[in-house]
Amino acid sequence: MRRERIFTVSLLLLVALFSIQNLCYCDDQTVLYESFDEPFDGRWIVSEKEEYQGVWKHEKSEGHEDYGLVVSEKARKYGIVKVLDEPLNLKEGTIVLQYEARFQQGLECGGAYIKYLRPQEAGWVPQGFDNESPYSIMFGPDKCGATNKVHFILKHKNPKSGEFVEHHLKFPPSVPHDKLSHVYTAILKPDNEVRILVDGEEKKKGNLLSSEDFEPSLIPSKTIADPEDKKPEDWDERAKIPDANAVKPEDWDEEAPMEIEDEEAEKPEGWLDDEPEEVDDPEASKPEDWDDEEDGEWEAPKVSNPKCEAAPGCGEWKRPMKRNPAYKGKWSTPLIDNLAYKGIWKPRDIPNPDYFELDRPDFEPIAAIGIEIWTMQDGILFDNVLIAKDEKVAETYRQTTWKPKFDVEKEKQKAEDDAAGEADGLKSYQKKVFDLLYKVADISFLSAYKSKIMELIEKAETQPNLTLGVLISVVVVFLSLFLKLVFGGKKATVEKKKPEAATETSTSEAKTEEKEETTAAAPRKRQTRRDS
């Protein structure tokens, strides 16, 4: 019995030790951690530049006892800096950048990203921190208009030109559109892999040196188009030309109508020629407050004639129209192959003088972190800012600082949605639609249309009556691309035309629904003979 007890205790100790090893803060792996449990004065330096008038506050997150750094005013520029104890070399080992952001009042237009700044020798001081202060990495959410992305931007020095160039991660994830706390994580690996996580879930993975993942690519192309090469004057790019020998046929009638009456059609038996299609509503009565002098003579509203429902039709019968077999439309000169066609001209390629090779990005060190944003929303809260050298450290902070808060907020939001469900079923339905659309926008083979889809979603969020139209538009794009992938075809045609068609559809539906909404909201006009 004693031996079993000793074994059990030993096993528990081993489990506890294993748990600690896999869920630890590992201080030697933590470069910076800011919880904002204490006021930030003295540890963070607020920009003193004239245009940065936004006031930072140390406040509790709504519904929690946990404090954060809060944007307190709308339509302001904000700047604040935290200097590291010593610069961090990004060239060695794994680096993890992580922080929490919560849009407590929602986010219509503004950023909540962090800039990881180069040493001050690059030409800046904390008190003068602004949008020109040099950074190595910019990371975090940004949303305004058609822009809706979690930025990851690497500013890298071209060893040939000496210029610093911004390299943007292609097709980054979208920003969560609710008012809950979310945690954003960027992981840089020694093998040049970069991973972007939102709430601990991987949303994007890429390679820092790949042209498929960054725009522009860190490594330039080996060749470029010769800027001095000019197209010859006699170069003919027309694949087809009008046939100069073609003549309009003598029997070509351009005036023939597209449709003509069907002379073979006969009026159906039982057609009610003397019955109108609409009659006065027998159940309608003149309102008690109707004033004939002021409102005019009252007329009963019209309803469908019930006699017509049982008959083939009512009123004057007219022959239906059919396609005119003689119709040819306007004649145009046919096209023939151009014997002088040389193809589409392009300048010749020459070696790129700025080309260079890299095995690993030549990162500039991080000496400080700064928040430099302009926003139309207040209540943006930053919390639990972390720089670490181990992914497990970031995971630990997510589980212990972010997850409990998020679960509380999510349950509260669910309760509010359930309470408003029957009273506001459309709102609940729309939220689910938006959740689905944001996931659709992140599908990889829709990446070329992401900005257009995001623009449609933004419009629908501000005008709820467009939700159905936007959903239909996105589905049209999705199905069109899917069919092209399955059955083949000219992909370029789909890519150029389908998004435009989707936009036109949603815009048209928007105008129709707005008109219906306006009509429904307007007071009922009295019926008069003058109106009819």
Coordinates of C-alpha atoms in Angstrom, one line a residue:
M1 CA 0.0 0.0 0.0
R2 CA 2.8 2.4 1.0
R3 CA 4.7 1.5 -2.2
E4 CA 1.6 2.3 -4.3
R5 CA 1.3 5.7 -2.5
I6 CA 4.9 6.5 -3.2
F7 CA 4.4 5.5 -6.8
T8 CA 1.3 7.7 -7.2
V9 CA 3.1 10.7 -5.6
S10 CA 6.1 10.2 -7.8
L11 CA 3.9 10.0 -10.9
L12 CA 2.1 13.2 -9.9
L13 CA 5.4 15.0 -9.4
L14 CA 6.5 13.9 -12.9
V15 CA 3.3 15.1 -14.4
A16 CA 3.6 18.4 -12.6
L17 CA 7.2 18.8 -13.7
F18 CA 6.3 18.0 -17.3
S19 CA 3.4 20.5 -17.2
I20 CA 5.7 23.2 -15.9
Q21 CA 8.2 22.5 -18.6
N22 CA 5.5 22.8 -21.2
L23 CA 3.7 25.8 -19.7
C24 CA 6.2 28.2 -18.3
Y25 CA 7.2 31.8 -18.7
C26 CA 10.9 30.8 -19.1
D27 CA 12.2 34.3 -18.1
D28 CA 15.5 33.7 -19.9
Q29 CA 13.5 33.4 -23.1
T30 CA 11.4 36.5 -22.5
V31 CA 12.9 39.7 -24.0
L32 CA 10.0 42.0 -23.1
Y33 CA 6.6 41.5 -21.3
E34 CA 4.3 44.4 -20.6
S35 CA 1.0 43.6 -18.7
F36 CA 0.0 47.2 -18.0
D37 CA -1.0 46.0 -14.5
E38 CA 0.7 49.2 -13.3
P39 CA 0.4 52.7 -14.8
F40 CA 2.7 53.1 -17.8
D41 CA 4.1 56.5 -16.7
G42 CA 7.9 56.4 -16.5
R43 CA 8.1 53.1 -18.4
W44 CA 6.6 54.3 -21.7
I45 CA 7.4 57.6 -23.4
V46 CA 4.5 59.5 -25.1
S47 CA 5.4 61.3 -28.3
E48 CA 5.7 65.1 -27.9
K49 CA 5.2 65.8 -31.6
E50 CA 2.6 68.5 -32.2
E51 CA 0.2 66.5 -34.3
Y52 CA 0.1 63.5 -31.8
Q53 CA -2.5 64.9 -29.5
G54 CA -4.3 61.7 -28.6
V55 CA -4.3 61.0 -24.9
W56 CA -3.3 57.5 -23.7
K57 CA -5.0 56.2 -20.5
H58 CA -4.4 53.3 -18.1
E59 CA -7.9 51.7 -17.8
K60 CA -9.6 48.4 -17.1
S61 CA -10.8 46.4 -20.0
E62 CA -14.6 46.5 -20.1
G63 CA -16.1 43.7 -17.9
H64 CA -12.7 42.8 -16.3
E65 CA -10.3 43.8 -13.6
D66 CA -7.4 43.6 -16.0
Y67 CA -5.8 46.9 -17.0
G68 CA -4.5 47.9 -20.5
L69 CA -3.2 50.9 -22.5
V70 CA -6.3 52.6 -23.9
V71 CA -6.9 55.1 -26.8
S72 CA -9.2 57.6 -25.2
E73 CA -10.3 59.9 -28.0
K74 CA -11.7 59.7 -31.5
A75 CA -10.0 61.2 -34.6
R76 CA -6.6 61.7 -33.1
K77 CA -3.0 60.6 -33.8
Y78 CA -1.4 58.6 -31.1
G79 CA 2.3 57.9 -30.4
I80 CA 4.0 56.1 -27.5
V81 CA 7.3 54.2 -27.2
K82 CA 8.8 51.6 -24.9
V83 CA 12.6 51.3 -25.1
L84 CA 14.1 47.8 -24.6
D85 CA 16.9 47.2 -22.1
E86 CA 19.1 46.3 -24.9
P87 CA 18.6 45.8 -28.7
L88 CA 17.4 42.5 -29.9
N89 CA 19.2 40.7 -32.7
L90 CA 16.6 39.2 -35.1
K91 CA 19.2 37.1 -37.0
E92 CA 19.6 34.4 -34.3
G93 CA 17.1 31.8 -33.4
T94 CA 13.3 32.0 -33.2
I95 CA 11.6 35.4 -32.4
V96 CA 8.0 35.7 -31.3
L97 CA 6.1 39.0 -31.4
Q98 CA 2.7 38.9 -29.6
Y99 CA 0.2 41.3 -28.1
E100 CA -3.5 41.6 -27.3
A101 CA -5.8 44.3 -28.8
R102 CA -9.5 44.9 -28.1
F103 CA -11.8 47.3 -30.1
Q104 CA -14.2 48.0 -27.3
Q105 CA -16.2 50.4 -29.4
G106 CA -15.8 48.5 -32.6
L107 CA -13.4 49.5 -35.4
E108 CA -14.6 51.2 -38.6
C109 CA -11.4 53.1 -39.5
G110 CA -8.1 52.9 -37.7
G111 CA -5.1 50.8 -36.9
A112 CA -3.9 48.9 -33.8
Y113 CA -0.5 47.7 -35.0
I114 CA 2.9 47.9 -33.3
K115 CA 6.1 49.1 -34.8
Y116 CA 9.3 47.3 -33.8
L117 CA 11.9 50.2 -34.0
R118 CA 15.5 50.2 -35.0
P119 CA 18.2 51.7 -32.7
Q120 CA 18.1 55.4 -32.2
E121 CA 21.3 55.8 -34.1
A122 CA 19.1 55.4 -37.2
G123 CA 17.9 59.0 -36.5
W124 CA 15.0 59.2 -34.0
V125 CA 14.3 59.9 -30.3
P126 CA 11.3 58.6 -28.3
Q127 CA 10.0 62.1 -27.6
G128 CA 9.9 62.8 -31.3
F129 CA 8.4 59.4 -32.3
D130 CA 6.2 59.7 -35.4
N131 CA 5.3 57.9 -38.6
E132 CA 8.8 58.6 -40.0
S133 CA 10.6 56.8 -37.2
P134 CA 12.6 53.9 -38.7
Y135 CA 11.3 50.4 -37.9
S136 CA 12.4 46.8 -38.7
I137 CA 8.9 45.2 -38.5
M138 CA 5.4 46.5 -38.4
F139 CA 2.8 44.0 -37.2
G140 CA -0.9 44.1 -36.3
P141 CA -4.5 44.8 -37.3
D142 CA -5.5 47.7 -39.6
K143 CA -9.0 48.3 -40.9
C144 CA -10.5 51.2 -42.9
G145 CA -12.6 51.1 -46.0
A146 CA -11.5 48.2 -48.2
T147 CA -8.4 47.7 -46.1
N148 CA -8.9 44.9 -43.6
K149 CA -5.7 43.0 -42.7
V150 CA -3.3 41.9 -40.0
H151 CA -0.2 43.6 -41.4
F152 CA 3.2 42.0 -41.4
I153 CA 5.7 44.4 -43.0
L154 CA 9.5 43.9 -43.0
K155 CA 11.7 46.9 -43.7
H156 CA 14.8 45.6 -45.3
K157 CA 18.0 47.3 -46.5
N158 CA 18.9 46.6 -50.1
P159 CA 22.7 45.8 -50.0
K160 CA 23.2 47.2 -53.5
S161 CA 21.3 50.4 -53.4
G162 CA 21.5 51.0 -49.6
E163 CA 17.8 51.9 -49.5
F164 CA 15.3 50.5 -47.0
V165 CA 12.3 48.9 -48.7
E166 CA 9.0 47.9 -47.2
H167 CA 8.2 44.2 -48.0
H168 CA 4.5 43.4 -47.3
L169 CA 3.2 39.9 -46.5
K170 CA 0.8 39.0 -49.3
F171 CA -2.8 38.0 -48.5
P172 CA -2.6 38.5 -44.7
P173 CA -5.5 37.4 -42.5
S174 CA -8.5 39.6 -41.8
V175 CA -9.1 41.5 -38.6
P176 CA -11.8 40.0 -36.3
H177 CA -14.8 42.4 -36.6
D178 CA -16.2 42.0 -33.1
K179 CA -15.6 43.9 -29.8
L180 CA -13.8 41.0 -28.0
S181 CA -10.2 40.7 -27.0
H182 CA -7.9 39.1 -29.6
V183 CA -4.3 38.1 -29.5
Y184 CA -2.0 38.5 -32.5
T185 CA 1.2 36.5 -32.8
A186 CA 4.0 36.6 -35.4
I187 CA 6.7 33.9 -35.3
L188 CA 10.0 34.2 -37.2
K189 CA 12.0 31.0 -37.6
P190 CA 15.7 30.6 -38.4
D191 CA 14.7 28.8 -41.7
N192 CA 13.0 32.0 -42.9
E193 CA 9.5 30.8 -42.1
V194 CA 7.1 33.4 -40.8
R195 CA 3.7 32.4 -39.2
I196 CA 0.8 34.7 -38.3
L197 CA -1.6 33.5 -35.6
V198 CA -4.8 35.1 -34.5
D199 CA -6.1 33.8 -31.1
G200 CA -3.5 31.0 -31.3
E201 CA -4.8 29.7 -34.6
E202 CA -2.4 29.8 -37.6
K203 CA -3.9 32.1 -40.3
K204 CA -0.9 32.5 -42.6
K205 CA 2.4 30.9 -43.2
G206 CA 5.0 32.1 -45.6
N207 CA 8.7 32.3 -46.4
L208 CA 10.5 35.6 -45.9
L209 CA 12.6 35.2 -49.1
S210 CA 9.7 34.0 -51.3
S211 CA 8.3 36.2 -54.0
E212 CA 5.0 34.4 -53.6
D213 CA 4.7 35.5 -50.0
F214 CA 6.1 39.1 -50.0
E215 CA 5.6 42.1 -52.2
P216 CA 8.0 43.2 -53.4
S217 CA 10.2 40.2 -52.9
L218 CA 13.3 40.6 -50.7
I219 CA 15.4 39.1 -53.4
P220 CA 15.1 41.1 -56.7
S221 CA 14.6 39.3 -60.0
K222 CA 17.8 38.5 -61.9
T223 CA 16.7 40.3 -64.9
I224 CA 14.6 43.4 -65.6
A225 CA 13.1 45.0 -68.7
D226 CA 15.5 47.3 -70.5
P227 CA 14.3 50.8 -69.8
E228 CA 16.0 52.1 -73.0
D229 CA 14.5 49.5 -75.3
K230 CA 11.8 51.0 -77.6
K231 CA 9.1 49.4 -79.7
P232 CA 9.9 49.7 -83.5
E233 CA 7.6 52.0 -85.4
D234 CA 6.6 49.2 -87.8
W235 CA 5.7 46.7 -85.1
D236 CA 2.2 45.5 -85.6
E237 CA 0.4 44.0 -82.5
R238 CA -3.0 43.4 -84.2
A239 CA -3.7 39.7 -84.4
K240 CA -6.9 40.4 -86.4
I241 CA -7.7 43.2 -88.9
P242 CA -10.9 44.2 -90.8
D243 CA -11.2 42.4 -94.2
A244 CA -10.7 45.3 -96.7
N245 CA -12.4 43.2 -99.5
A246 CA -15.5 42.4 -97.5
V247 CA -18.8 43.9 -98.8
K248 CA -22.2 44.0 -97.1
P249 CA -24.5 41.4 -98.8
E250 CA -27.3 43.0 -100.8
D251 CA -30.0 41.1 -98.9
W252 CA -28.7 42.2 -95.5
D253 CA -31.6 44.1 -93.9
E254 CA -30.3 46.2 -91.0
E255 CA -33.8 47.6 -90.3
A256 CA -35.4 44.2 -89.7
P257 CA -36.8 44.1 -86.1
M258 CA -35.5 41.5 -83.7
E259 CA -39.1 40.3 -82.9
I260 CA -42.3 40.1 -84.8
E261 CA -45.9 39.1 -84.0
D262 CA -46.6 35.4 -84.1
E263 CA -49.3 35.3 -86.8
E264 CA -50.0 31.7 -86.1
A265 CA -51.0 32.4 -82.5
E266 CA -54.7 32.1 -81.6
K267 CA -56.6 33.6 -78.7
P268 CA -57.2 30.9 -76.0
E269 CA -60.8 29.8 -75.5
G270 CA -62.4 31.3 -72.5
W271 CA -60.4 34.6 -72.7
L272 CA -62.4 37.3 -70.9
D273 CA -62.1 40.3 -73.2
D274 CA -64.5 42.5 -71.2
E275 CA -63.0 41.8 -67.8
P276 CA -60.3 44.2 -66.4
E277 CA -57.2 42.7 -64.8
E278 CA -57.7 44.7 -61.6
V279 CA -60.9 45.7 -59.8
D280 CA -61.7 47.8 -56.7
D281 CA -60.9 46.1 -53.4
P282 CA -64.4 45.2 -52.1
E283 CA -63.1 45.1 -48.5
A284 CA -61.7 48.6 -48.6
S285 CA -63.6 51.5 -47.1
K286 CA -63.1 55.2 -47.1
P287 CA -61.2 56.3 -43.9
E288 CA -63.2 58.3 -41.4
D289 CA -60.7 61.2 -41.4
W290 CA -60.7 61.5 -45.3
D291 CA -61.4 65.1 -46.4
D292 CA -62.6 65.2 -50.0
E293 CA -61.8 68.9 -50.3
E294 CA -58.3 68.5 -48.9
D295 CA -57.5 65.0 -50.1
G296 CA -59.5 64.7 -53.3
E297 CA -62.2 62.2 -54.2
W298 CA -61.4 58.9 -52.5
E299 CA -60.9 55.8 -54.6
A300 CA -60.7 52.2 -53.4
P301 CA -57.3 50.5 -53.9
K302 CA -57.1 48.0 -56.7
V303 CA -56.7 44.2 -56.3
S304 CA -56.4 41.4 -58.9
N305 CA -59.6 40.4 -60.6
P306 CA -60.6 37.0 -59.1
K307 CA -62.4 36.1 -62.4
C308 CA -59.1 36.3 -64.2
E309 CA -57.6 33.7 -62.0
A310 CA -59.9 30.9 -63.3
A311 CA -59.6 32.1 -67.0
P312 CA -56.7 32.0 -69.5
G313 CA -56.6 35.8 -69.3
C314 CA -58.4 39.1 -69.2
G315 CA -58.6 42.3 -71.1
E316 CA -57.6 43.0 -74.7
W317 CA -55.8 39.9 -76.2
K318 CA -52.7 40.6 -78.3
R319 CA -50.6 38.2 -80.3
P320 CA -47.4 37.2 -78.6
M321 CA -44.0 38.2 -80.1
K322 CA -41.5 35.7 -81.6
R323 CA -38.0 36.0 -82.9
N324 CA -37.8 37.4 -86.4
P325 CA -35.9 34.8 -88.6
A326 CA -34.9 37.7 -91.0
Y327 CA -33.2 39.7 -88.2
K328 CA -29.5 40.1 -88.7
G329 CA -28.7 43.4 -86.9
K330 CA -26.1 45.9 -88.0
W331 CA -23.6 44.6 -90.5
S332 CA -19.9 44.9 -89.6
T333 CA -16.8 44.2 -91.5
P334 CA -15.5 40.6 -90.6
L335 CA -12.0 40.2 -89.2
I336 CA -9.3 38.2 -90.8
D337 CA -5.8 37.1 -89.6
N338 CA -3.2 39.9 -89.8
L339 CA -0.3 38.6 -91.9
A340 CA 1.9 41.4 -90.5
Y341 CA 1.2 40.4 -86.9
K342 CA 4.3 40.2 -84.7
G343 CA 2.8 39.5 -81.3
I344 CA 2.6 41.8 -78.3
W345 CA 5.9 43.8 -78.0
K346 CA 7.8 43.9 -74.8
P347 CA 11.3 45.3 -74.0
R348 CA 14.2 42.8 -73.9
D349 CA 15.5 41.6 -70.6
I350 CA 18.8 42.7 -69.2
P351 CA 20.7 41.7 -66.0
N352 CA 19.3 43.6 -63.0
P353 CA 22.0 45.8 -61.6
D354 CA 20.4 45.7 -58.1
Y355 CA 20.2 41.9 -57.9
F356 CA 21.6 40.2 -54.9
E357 CA 21.3 36.8 -53.1
L358 CA 20.4 36.1 -49.5
D359 CA 20.3 33.0 -47.3
R360 CA 18.7 35.0 -44.5
P361 CA 17.2 38.5 -44.3
D362 CA 19.7 41.1 -43.0
F363 CA 17.4 42.1 -40.2
E364 CA 18.0 45.4 -38.4
P365 CA 17.9 45.0 -34.6
I366 CA 14.9 46.0 -32.5
A367 CA 15.7 48.6 -29.9
A368 CA 12.2 49.7 -28.9
I369 CA 8.5 49.1 -29.7
G370 CA 6.1 51.9 -30.6
I371 CA 2.4 52.4 -31.2
E372 CA 1.9 55.1 -33.8
I373 CA -1.7 55.1 -35.1
W374 CA -4.5 57.4 -36.4
T375 CA -8.0 56.2 -35.6
M376 CA -11.6 57.3 -35.7
Q377 CA -12.5 55.0 -32.8
D378 CA -11.8 55.4 -29.1
G379 CA -11.6 52.5 -26.6
I380 CA -8.9 50.6 -28.4
L381 CA -7.1 48.6 -25.7
F382 CA -3.5 47.2 -25.9
D383 CA -2.4 44.6 -23.4
N384 CA 0.2 41.8 -22.7
V385 CA 2.8 43.0 -25.1
L386 CA 5.4 40.2 -25.5
I387 CA 8.7 39.6 -27.3
A388 CA 10.1 36.1 -26.7
K389 CA 12.6 33.6 -28.1
D390 CA 10.4 30.6 -27.6
E391 CA 6.9 29.8 -29.0
K392 CA 6.0 28.0 -25.7
V393 CA 6.4 31.3 -23.8
A394 CA 3.8 33.0 -26.1
E395 CA 1.5 30.0 -25.8
T396 CA 1.7 30.2 -22.0
Y397 CA 0.7 33.9 -22.0
R398 CA -2.2 33.2 -24.4
Q399 CA -3.5 30.5 -22.1
T400 CA -3.1 32.4 -18.9
T401 CA -3.7 36.0 -19.8
W402 CA -5.9 36.1 -23.0
K403 CA -8.0 32.9 -23.0
P404 CA -9.8 33.5 -19.7
K405 CA -10.8 37.0 -20.7
F406 CA -11.9 35.9 -24.1
D407 CA -14.0 33.1 -22.8
V408 CA -15.8 35.5 -20.4
E409 CA -16.4 38.0 -23.2
K410 CA -17.6 35.4 -25.6
E411 CA -20.1 34.0 -23.1
K412 CA -21.4 37.4 -22.4
Q413 CA -21.7 38.2 -26.1
K414 CA -23.5 34.9 -26.7
A415 CA -26.0 35.6 -23.9
E416 CA -26.7 39.1 -25.3
D417 CA -27.2 37.6 -28.8
D418 CA -29.5 34.9 -27.4
A419 CA -31.5 37.5 -25.5
A420 CA -31.9 39.6 -28.6
G421 CA -32.4 36.6 -30.9
E422 CA -36.2 36.6 -31.2
A423 CA -36.5 40.4 -31.0
D424 CA -33.7 40.9 -33.6
G425 CA -33.4 37.7 -35.6
L426 CA -32.0 39.5 -38.6
K427 CA -29.1 40.9 -36.6
S428 CA -28.2 37.4 -35.4
Y429 CA -28.5 36.0 -38.9
Q430 CA -26.3 38.8 -40.3
K431 CA -23.6 38.2 -37.7
K432 CA -23.4 34.6 -38.8
V433 CA -23.3 35.7 -42.5
F434 CA -20.4 38.1 -41.8
D435 CA -18.5 35.5 -39.9
L436 CA -18.9 33.2 -42.9
L437 CA -17.9 35.9 -45.4
Y438 CA -14.7 36.8 -43.5
K439 CA -13.7 33.2 -43.6
V440 CA -14.5 33.0 -47.3
A441 CA -12.3 36.1 -47.9
D442 CA -9.3 34.2 -46.4
I443 CA -9.6 31.3 -48.8
S444 CA -6.3 31.1 -50.8
F445 CA -7.6 30.8 -54.3
L446 CA -9.9 33.8 -53.8
S447 CA -6.9 36.0 -52.8
A448 CA -7.1 38.0 -56.0
Y449 CA -10.6 39.1 -55.0
K450 CA -10.0 39.6 -51.3
S451 CA -10.0 43.4 -51.5
K452 CA -13.2 43.4 -53.5
I453 CA -14.9 41.0 -51.1
M454 CA -13.8 43.0 -48.1
E455 CA -15.2 46.1 -49.7
L456 CA -18.6 44.4 -50.1
I457 CA -18.6 43.2 -46.5
E458 CA -17.7 46.7 -45.3
K459 CA -20.6 48.1 -47.2
A460 CA -23.0 45.4 -45.8
E461 CA -21.9 46.0 -42.2
T462 CA -22.8 49.7 -42.5
Q463 CA -26.0 49.0 -44.5
P464 CA -27.6 45.8 -43.0
N465 CA -30.2 45.7 -45.8
L466 CA -27.4 44.8 -48.2
T467 CA -26.5 41.5 -46.4
L468 CA -28.4 39.2 -48.7
G469 CA -27.1 41.0 -51.9
V470 CA -23.5 40.8 -50.7
L471 CA -23.8 37.1 -49.8
I472 CA -25.2 36.4 -53.3
S473 CA -22.4 38.4 -54.9
V474 CA -19.7 36.5 -53.0
V475 CA -21.3 33.2 -53.8
V476 CA -21.5 34.1 -57.5
V477 CA -17.7 34.8 -57.5
F478 CA -17.0 31.6 -55.5
L479 CA -19.1 29.3 -57.8
S480 CA -17.8 30.9 -60.9
L481 CA -14.2 30.3 -59.9
F482 CA -15.0 26.8 -58.7
L483 CA -16.6 25.9 -62.1
K484 CA -13.6 27.3 -63.9
L485 CA -11.2 25.2 -61.8
V486 CA -13.2 22.1 -62.4
F487 CA -14.1 22.5 -66.1
G488 CA -11.3 24.7 -67.2
G489 CA -11.6 27.7 -69.4
K490 CA -10.1 31.1 -69.8
K491 CA -9.3 32.0 -66.2
A492 CA -8.2 35.5 -67.1
T493 CA -11.8 36.3 -68.3
V494 CA -13.2 35.1 -65.0
E495 CA -10.7 37.1 -62.9
K496 CA -11.4 40.3 -64.8
K497 CA -15.2 40.1 -65.2
K498 CA -16.7 38.2 -62.3
P499 CA -15.8 40.6 -59.4
E500 CA -17.2 43.5 -61.5
A501 CA -20.3 41.6 -62.1
A502 CA -20.6 40.8 -58.4
T503 CA -20.1 44.5 -57.5
E504 CA -22.8 45.5 -60.0
T505 CA -25.2 43.0 -58.6
S506 CA -24.7 44.0 -55.1
T507 CA -24.9 47.7 -56.0
S508 CA -28.1 47.2 -58.0
E509 CA -29.7 45.2 -55.1
A510 CA -28.5 47.8 -52.7
K511 CA -30.4 50.5 -54.6
T512 CA -33.5 48.4 -54.9
E513 CA -33.5 47.5 -51.2
E514 CA -32.7 51.0 -50.1
K515 CA -35.6 52.2 -52.3
E516 CA -37.9 49.6 -50.7
E517 CA -36.8 50.5 -47.3
T518 CA -37.4 54.2 -47.9
T519 CA -40.8 53.4 -49.3
A520 CA -41.7 51.2 -46.4
A521 CA -40.6 53.9 -43.9
A522 CA -42.5 56.7 -45.5
P523 CA -46.0 57.7 -44.3
R524 CA -48.9 56.3 -46.3
K525 CA -50.1 58.8 -48.8
R526 CA -53.8 59.3 -49.2
Q527 CA -55.4 58.0 -52.5
T528 CA -56.8 60.7 -54.8
R529 CA -58.0 60.8 -58.3
R530 CA -55.2 63.3 -59.0
D531 CA -52.6 60.7 -58.1
S532 CA -54.1 58.1 -60.4

